[in-house]
Coordinates of C-alpha atoms in Angstrom, one line a residue:
T49 CA -54.6 -139.5 81.2
Y50 CA -53.8 -135.7 81.2
R51 CA -54.1 -135.6 85.0
D52 CA -51.9 -138.6 85.5
E53 CA -49.0 -136.8 84.0
F54 CA -48.7 -134.6 87.1
F55 CA -48.6 -137.5 89.5
P56 CA -45.9 -140.1 90.3
S57 CA -46.8 -143.7 89.2
S58 CA -47.5 -144.7 92.8
K59 CA -50.3 -142.1 93.0
R60 CA -51.9 -142.8 89.7
P61 CA -54.4 -145.4 90.9
L62 CA -55.7 -142.9 93.5
C63 CA -55.9 -140.2 90.8
N64 CA -57.9 -142.6 88.6
F65 CA -60.2 -143.4 91.5
L66 CA -60.8 -139.7 92.2
G67 CA -61.6 -139.2 88.5
L68 CA -64.2 -142.0 88.8
L69 CA -65.7 -140.3 91.8
F70 CA -66.2 -137.1 89.7
K71 CA -67.9 -139.3 87.0
I72 CA -70.2 -140.8 89.6
A73 CA -71.0 -137.3 90.8
G74 CA -72.0 -136.4 87.3
L75 CA -74.2 -139.4 87.0
L76 CA -75.9 -138.4 90.3
V77 CA -76.5 -134.9 89.0
L78 CA -78.0 -136.4 85.9
A79 CA -80.3 -138.5 88.0
G80 CA -81.3 -135.4 90.0
V81 CA -82.0 -133.6 86.7
D82 CA -84.2 -136.5 85.6
Y83 CA -86.1 -136.5 88.9
G84 CA -86.5 -132.7 89.0
F85 CA -87.9 -132.2 85.5
A86 CA -91.0 -133.8 84.2
T87 CA -90.7 -133.6 80.4
W88 CA -87.9 -134.7 78.0
R89 CA -87.6 -131.2 76.7
A90 CA -86.8 -129.8 80.2
I91 CA -84.4 -132.6 80.8
N92 CA -82.6 -131.9 77.5
A93 CA -82.5 -128.2 78.2
A94 CA -81.0 -128.8 81.7
N95 CA -78.4 -131.2 80.3
C96 CA -77.4 -128.6 77.7
V97 CA -76.8 -126.1 80.5
L98 CA -74.7 -128.6 82.3
L99 CA -72.8 -129.3 79.1
L100 CA -71.9 -125.6 78.8
L101 CA -70.0 -126.0 82.1
S102 CA -67.7 -128.5 80.4
F103 CA -66.3 -125.6 78.4
V104 CA -64.2 -124.7 81.4
C105 CA -61.6 -127.1 79.9
I106 CA -60.7 -124.2 77.6
L107 CA -59.1 -122.6 80.7
V108 CA -56.8 -125.6 81.3
P109 CA -53.4 -124.9 79.8
E110 CA -51.5 -127.4 77.6
S111 CA -49.4 -130.0 79.3
P112 CA -45.9 -128.7 80.2
H113 CA -44.3 -131.8 78.7
W114 CA -46.1 -131.3 75.4
L115 CA -45.1 -127.6 75.4
L116 CA -41.4 -128.5 76.1
T117 CA -41.2 -131.0 73.2
N118 CA -43.4 -129.3 70.7
V119 CA -43.5 -125.5 71.3
S120 CA -40.8 -123.9 73.4
P121 CA -39.2 -124.1 76.8
E122 CA -40.5 -120.5 77.5
A123 CA -44.1 -121.6 77.0
A124 CA -43.6 -124.6 79.3
T125 CA -41.9 -122.4 81.9
E126 CA -44.8 -120.0 81.9
V127 CA -47.3 -122.9 82.5
L128 CA -45.1 -124.4 85.2
Y129 CA -44.9 -121.0 87.0
K130 CA -48.7 -120.7 86.8
M131 CA -49.2 -124.1 88.2
A132 CA -46.8 -123.3 91.1
R133 CA -48.5 -120.1 91.8
L134 CA -51.9 -121.8 92.0
N135 CA -50.8 -124.7 94.0
L136 CA -48.1 -123.2 96.3
G137 CA -48.9 -119.5 96.4
P138 CA -47.1 -116.5 95.0
D139 CA -44.0 -117.1 97.1
H140 CA -43.4 -120.7 96.1
G141 CA -39.6 -120.8 95.7
C142 CA -39.7 -123.3 92.7
E143 CA -37.6 -121.1 90.3
G144 CA -34.7 -123.6 90.5
F145 CA -37.0 -126.5 89.4
V146 CA -38.5 -124.5 86.6
K147 CA -35.2 -123.3 85.3
L148 CA -33.7 -126.8 85.4
T149 CA -36.7 -128.2 83.5
A150 CA -36.4 -125.5 80.9
K151 CA -32.7 -126.1 80.5
K152 CA -33.1 -129.8 80.1
A153 CA -35.8 -129.2 77.5
S154 CA -33.7 -126.8 75.5
E155 CA -30.9 -129.4 75.3
K156 CA -33.4 -131.9 73.8
T157 CA -34.3 -131.9 70.1
K158 CA -37.8 -131.7 69.0
Q159 CA -39.6 -135.0 68.8
E160 CA -40.7 -136.2 65.4
S161 CA -44.4 -135.4 64.9
G162 CA -46.8 -138.0 63.7
N163 CA -50.4 -138.2 62.5
V164 CA -53.1 -140.8 62.3
L165 CA -51.3 -142.7 59.5
T166 CA -48.4 -143.3 61.9
I167 CA -50.6 -145.7 63.8
L168 CA -51.3 -147.7 60.6
R169 CA -47.6 -147.7 59.6
N170 CA -46.2 -149.0 62.9
R171 CA -47.4 -152.5 63.7
D172 CA -47.0 -152.1 67.4
F173 CA -49.0 -148.9 67.5
L174 CA -51.7 -150.5 65.4
I175 CA -52.0 -153.6 67.6
M176 CA -52.1 -151.4 70.8
T177 CA -54.8 -149.1 69.2
L178 CA -56.9 -152.0 68.2
K179 CA -56.7 -153.4 71.8
F180 CA -57.8 -150.1 73.2
F181 CA -60.7 -149.8 70.7
Y182 CA -61.8 -153.4 71.6
Q183 CA -61.6 -152.6 75.4
W184 CA -63.5 -149.4 75.0
F185 CA -66.2 -151.1 72.9
V186 CA -66.7 -154.0 75.4
V187 CA -66.8 -151.7 78.4
S188 CA -69.2 -149.2 76.7
L189 CA -71.5 -152.0 75.6
L190 CA -71.6 -153.4 79.1
F191 CA -72.5 -150.1 80.7
Y192 CA -75.1 -149.4 77.9
G193 CA -76.7 -152.8 78.7
F194 CA -76.7 -152.2 82.4
Y195 CA -78.3 -148.8 82.2
Y196 CA -80.7 -149.8 79.4
S197 CA -82.0 -152.7 81.6
L198 CA -82.9 -150.5 84.5
E199 CA -86.6 -150.4 83.4
A200 CA -86.7 -154.2 83.8
I201 CA -85.9 -153.9 87.5
S202 CA -88.8 -153.1 89.7
G203 CA -89.0 -149.7 91.3
S204 CA -88.2 -146.2 90.1
V205 CA -85.8 -145.9 87.1
T206 CA -84.2 -142.9 88.8
V207 CA -83.5 -144.7 92.0
N208 CA -82.2 -147.8 90.1
F209 CA -79.9 -145.4 88.2
I210 CA -78.6 -143.9 91.4
I211 CA -78.0 -147.4 92.8
M212 CA -76.1 -148.5 89.7
A213 CA -74.0 -145.4 89.8
M214 CA -73.1 -145.9 93.5
L215 CA -72.1 -149.5 92.8
E216 CA -69.1 -148.0 90.9
V217 CA -67.6 -146.6 94.1
P218 CA -66.6 -150.0 95.6
T219 CA -65.6 -151.3 92.2
G220 CA -63.3 -148.3 91.6
A221 CA -61.8 -148.7 95.1
V222 CA -61.0 -152.3 94.5
T223 CA -59.6 -151.5 91.0
A224 CA -57.4 -148.8 92.4
S225 CA -56.1 -151.2 95.1
L226 CA -55.5 -153.9 92.6
M227 CA -53.6 -151.6 90.3
S228 CA -51.3 -150.6 93.1
W229 CA -50.8 -154.2 94.2
V230 CA -50.6 -156.3 91.0
G231 CA -50.3 -153.7 88.2
R232 CA -52.5 -152.4 85.4
R233 CA -52.3 -155.3 83.0
R234 CA -53.5 -158.0 85.4
T235 CA -56.1 -155.7 86.8
L236 CA -57.5 -155.0 83.4
L237 CA -57.5 -158.6 82.5
L238 CA -59.3 -159.5 85.7
N239 CA -61.9 -156.7 85.1
L240 CA -62.5 -157.9 81.5
L241 CA -62.9 -161.5 82.6
L242 CA -65.4 -160.6 85.3

């Protein structure tokens, strides 16, 4: 969801599909690690090395929107300049946009902060959170069942794992198309029914 903040709503399905492709690439790397190493200790060590690569997220700055509402316009301006330099080059000419954003943010008051108990106090938040937990549980249970049953299919477990991971590519493309065409709610409902 963090990456979606930088894209207009019309581009979010594509962004989610690209995120799915990176997940599939990770599954394929995992299958390669399984194929390349013979013992479970070597596989575990290789996975730990790959896990260390995930600490690159420390280098990702906070969201400019969050910085604007919770910290200061100056911190958000600094992150926006850094993003502009990385994406557009040193001579990007976006000073007007950054100054306008900082000015609008300084005119706003800070949002009221909340905690986990805010979800329990607000009925709408609680219902939405329970729906998300239910969806996460159902989807995780289905994927666990699919990947757990790979040994029951004839052939190599590694090849079956790769095939199952590659089946997510057309599914993700159809889902992204449906999200653009009929919206997120109907797409989610259709996916949960299937």
